[in-house]
Amino acid sequence: MVNIKDVAKVANLSVGTVSRYLNQNGYVSKRSTERIEQAIRELDYKPSSVARSLSKKQSNMIGLIVPDIKNPYFPELARAVEDTAWQYDYTVVLCNSDEKTEKEHLYIERLTQTYVAGLIVTTSLLDASIYTSLQTPIVALDRMIDASIPTVATDNKKGAKIGTEHLLMCGAKSLLCIRGPQGLQTADDRLLGFLEVTKDRETTIVTTTFDFNVAAEAIEQALIASPHIDGIFASSDTLAIAALHIAHKLGKRVPEDLQIVGFDGIALGEMVSPALTTVSQNLYEMGAAAAEMLIDQIEGKELKQTVLHIDAQLVVRGTTREEVAK
Amino acid sequence: MVNIKDVAKVANLSVGTVSRYLNQNGYVSKRSTERIEQAIRELDYKPSSVARSLSKKQSNMIGLIVPDIKNPYFPELARAVEDTAWQYDYTVVLCNSDEKTEKEHLYIERLTQTYVAGLIVTTSLLDASIYTSLQTPIVALDRMIDASIPTVATDNKKGAKIGTEHLLMCGAKSLLCIRGPQGLQTADDRLLGFLEVTKDRETTIVTTTFDFNVAAEAIEQALIASPHIDGIFASSDTLAIAALHIAHKLGKRVPEDLQIVGFDGIALGEMVSPALTTVSQNLYEMGAAAAEMLIDQIEGKELKQTVLHIDAQLVVRGTTREEVAK
DNA sequence: CATTATTATGTAACCGGTAACACAATTCAT
DNA sequence: ATGAATTGTGTTACCGGTTACATAATAATG
């Protein structure tokens, strides 16, 4: 493989000059610039990013840690991150933490010893100190890890309020909230929003994991136990779709007998029938913003704001009825 | 950051010995081994994979090129690849080619100049020669690129035959095939399978992209134009789900009025209502097999077989009726 | 025109490993 | 005991860049 020395030789210059040309720093005369460009073209020279990483102690890779890329929420974020990274000449290393502390820990070790330029983390099982003590730039995406770590997230409580209110406005009387796993900040916040809106009503709360079948099972039991439920606020679109699935199974018509509102805004929501009414996060925007915040940090720019809260937006589709004036 | 020299100093040995210890090659005495291990522990030394890559001209990263991770087919493959890579101490770089030749090309350039150890490619727009002339190990996943490139793929034609036959056995009389984009090998093969089974019948064929809305539109038109259609074989689960969506919209009952069979076996198929009957590929197995084939190549092992065809399997769920003896 | 800035280039140490080579110490065989 | 084989260790060039430093060439200034 052709290296910088070859280029220097062909251009009849020293490696120093060629390197300066490549990095656009220091002085390089017009004449030399031309000769170097010519040589590079001639030899089809591509600088080795590995060598560069070694001497600069910095790479152009960013690590993206997600719990599980199969969860339909994450590909949308991942795509946005990757697009943005690509634009700025960075490369994305994909890591599935599987929500396992150990794997996450090992990944962080492996990544940092590879000189990843930075980390985007959408999972947060570890002690925050592990992140805060990292010398590598980092951005928390979707979930806040620690006040000191730059974060891009949705205002979950606010979103949940909007979704729940919509359910009420559409005439739902008896509400069920399917909340995600306990202890997960996002799920907790969404529950809080739900509770705030429904504090003077009787409601049912079901706690479940994000696994489709487990969730479906739990929802089925809740709906059988409380057949009068006519509105469901789900903590995620996947859970909402599980609810929809069960509604069909139980012969409940959606939205006539049972209305459902999800949360997240994954593409999947449009595909089911009826299409899912949901509190939609702008996932692409979030991913892109996180990547940009990270790259800004990497390149030493000051961050204007360290915490970016993006508002979720109600998207009304087929699982809720018309809003009626109260 | 502590380096190999520091370790050598603390262990009172030379870097050569430490390096030999780390790579488990050459001779290292018991006494030295202990001293080195002690020093490593003491200093919490982590070898720099960048430096190693530079001198070995080989890294432990593998590039995974997919058209678009948002397409629900790919996260399942990606996950399997990542799991396997993790197991063997490799790291996955995610690349979305967007089905654009240019981006794919640029990615390959970038990846190879970073000394990726190998490439798994699930897209194949480029001239095969670009891949065959690569010095980097490579595996084609899902789609065959060239006879000379190791491949893991499903027998699409066979799968399509099984799916179509099932549709007929369940009593469908008038079939529609929704085929994916023309020129895409997998889509072409699946159509071939469909045609082989239905050669003595009249059928309708709709060609569309994999985009959900575009596909739905095309399917709707086809179903309106030919209202007698009572069986759909879709070239992918996404297309099948689009068909299901349209069926609901048009007030057709599934599977009573219209039966649908998909292809792929993505998780999404279980979530829709009714759950999708589909020709299921073992996506996890495919991804894992591809990763293993790649790693075998990287590590210089001989491949037992260069082309691995994995049979797809019919999974009967709710969008088809009972099979009846013909 | 001499002096000082500014621009341009070359040289070589360094990043943190690997591995070829030389040589020393030990074990083995005759 | 002695030469050969095996085992163990140190030294150093190298991977392909970056960058501090020295120096040369040119331009600007008084």
mmCIF file of C-alpha atoms in Angstrom, chain A residues 46-51 53-54 61 68-70 75-76 79 82-83 86 89-96 98 103 106-107 109-110 113-115 212 241 245 248 268 270-273, chain B residues 46-51 53-54 61 68-70 75-76 79 82-83 86 89-96 98 103 106-107 109-110 113-115 212 241 245 248 268 270-273:
data_model
loop_
_atom_site.group_PDB
_atom_site.id
_atom_site.type_symbol
_atom_site.label_atom_id
_atom_site.label_comp_id
_atom_site.label_asym_id
_atom_site.label_seq_id
_atom_site.Cartn_x
_atom_site.Cartn_y
_atom_site.Cartn_z
ATOM 1 C CA LYS A 46 -5.092 7.224 0.869
ATOM 2 C CA PRO A 47 -3.659 8.229 4.211
ATOM 3 C CA SER A 48 -3.794 5.519 6.822
ATOM 4 C CA SER A 49 -6.258 6.459 9.498
ATOM 5 C CA VAL A 50 -4.675 3.932 11.797
ATOM 6 C CA ALA A 51 -1.282 5.586 11.674
ATOM 7 C CA SER A 53 -4.852 7.686 15.093
ATOM 8 C CA LEU A 54 -1.707 6.407 16.670
ATOM 9 C CA MET A 61 -14.691 6.423 15.166
ATOM 10 C CA ASP A 68 -30.498 -3.975 21.367
ATOM 11 C CA ILE A 69 -30.572 -2.857 17.779
ATOM 12 C CA LYS A 70 -33.471 -5.254 17.191
ATOM 13 C CA PRO A 75 -32.375 1.637 14.311
ATOM 14 C CA GLU A 76 -33.954 5.015 13.766
ATOM 15 C CA ARG A 79 -29.424 5.696 11.323
ATOM 16 C CA GLU A 82 -24.596 7.194 11.295
ATOM 17 C CA ASP A 83 -25.753 9.734 8.728
ATOM 18 C CA TRP A 86 -20.712 10.089 7.819
ATOM 19 C CA ASP A 89 -16.159 11.923 8.312
ATOM 20 C CA TYR A 90 -16.652 9.762 11.319
ATOM 21 C CA THR A 91 -17.470 6.101 11.462
ATOM 22 C CA VAL A 92 -19.891 4.368 13.802
ATOM 23 C CA VAL A 93 -19.102 1.324 15.867
ATOM 24 C CA LEU A 94 -22.249 -0.479 16.884
ATOM 25 C CA CYS A 95 -22.499 -2.031 20.322
ATOM 26 C CA ASN A 96 -25.396 -3.938 21.791
ATOM 27 C CA ASP A 98 -28.126 -6.103 25.952
ATOM 28 C CA LYS A 103 -21.192 -6.174 28.543
ATOM 29 C CA LEU A 106 -16.447 -4.329 28.611
ATOM 30 C CA TYR A 107 -17.528 -2.423 25.569
ATOM 31 C CA GLU A 109 -13.166 -0.553 27.915
ATOM 32 C CA ARG A 110 -12.626 -1.949 24.496
ATOM 33 C CA GLN A 113 -8.583 1.568 24.345
ATOM 34 C CA THR A 114 -9.192 1.766 20.620
ATOM 35 C CA TYR A 115 -9.126 5.498 20.915
ATOM 36 C CA PHE A 212 -43.452 -8.231 22.983
ATOM 37 C CA ILE A 241 -48.818 -2.526 19.327
ATOM 38 C CA HIS A 245 -52.690 -7.169 19.036
ATOM 39 C CA HIS A 248 -57.890 -7.884 18.188
ATOM 40 C CA LEU A 268 -43.812 0.533 12.719
ATOM 41 C CA GLU A 270 -47.803 3.473 10.653
ATOM 42 C CA MET A 271 -47.808 -0.058 9.441
ATOM 43 C CA VAL A 272 -50.199 -1.671 11.831
ATOM 44 C CA SER A 273 -53.945 -1.513 11.355
ATOM 45 C CA LYS B 46 -4.499 -2.240 28.163
ATOM 46 C CA PRO B 47 -2.621 -2.776 24.932
ATOM 47 C CA SER B 48 -3.407 -0.204 22.282
ATOM 48 C CA SER B 49 -5.279 -1.842 19.487
ATOM 49 C CA VAL B 50 -4.402 1.047 17.249
ATOM 50 C CA ALA B 51 -0.692 0.517 17.615
ATOM 51 C CA SER B 53 -3.236 -2.554 13.992
ATOM 52 C CA LEU B 54 -0.530 -0.362 12.591
ATOM 53 C CA MET B 61 -12.964 -4.456 13.267
ATOM 54 C CA ASP B 68 -30.565 0.823 5.656
ATOM 55 C CA ILE B 69 -30.616 -0.308 9.241
ATOM 56 C CA LYS B 70 -34.122 1.100 9.554
ATOM 57 C CA PRO B 75 -31.263 -5.205 12.618
ATOM 58 C CA GLU B 76 -31.802 -8.902 13.056
ATOM 59 C CA ARG B 79 -27.492 -8.227 15.890
ATOM 60 C CA GLU B 82 -22.458 -8.217 16.349
ATOM 61 C CA ASP B 83 -23.016 -11.018 18.833
ATOM 62 C CA TRP B 86 -18.176 -9.866 20.162
ATOM 63 C CA ASP B 89 -13.264 -10.237 20.057
ATOM 64 C CA TYR B 90 -14.141 -8.289 17.008
ATOM 65 C CA THR B 91 -15.983 -5.032 16.761
ATOM 66 C CA VAL B 92 -18.618 -4.087 14.198
ATOM 67 C CA VAL B 93 -18.612 -0.919 12.179
ATOM 68 C CA LEU B 94 -22.063 -0.138 10.875
ATOM 69 C CA CYS B 95 -22.477 1.311 7.427
ATOM 70 C CA ASN B 96 -25.681 2.286 5.682
ATOM 71 C CA ASP B 98 -28.589 3.596 1.265
ATOM 72 C CA LYS B 103 -21.813 5.777 -0.727
ATOM 73 C CA LEU B 106 -16.758 5.443 -0.395
ATOM 74 C CA TYR B 107 -17.465 3.248 2.580
ATOM 75 C CA GLU B 109 -12.580 2.803 0.595
ATOM 76 C CA ARG B 110 -12.757 4.240 4.045
ATOM 77 C CA GLN B 113 -7.879 2.142 4.542
ATOM 78 C CA THR B 114 -8.690 1.696 8.204
ATOM 79 C CA TYR B 115 -7.474 -1.853 7.911
ATOM 80 C CA PHE B 212 -43.983 1.074 2.827
ATOM 81 C CA ILE B 241 -47.721 -6.020 6.071
ATOM 82 C CA HIS B 245 -52.803 -2.727 5.956
ATOM 83 C CA HIS B 248 -58.030 -3.595 6.337
ATOM 84 C CA LEU B 268 -42.623 -7.537 13.157
ATOM 85 C CA GLU B 270 -45.725 -11.575 14.900
ATOM 86 C CA MET B 271 -46.878 -8.214 16.060
ATOM 87 C CA VAL B 272 -49.415 -7.343 13.431
ATOM 88 C CA SER B 273 -52.963 -8.608 13.571
#
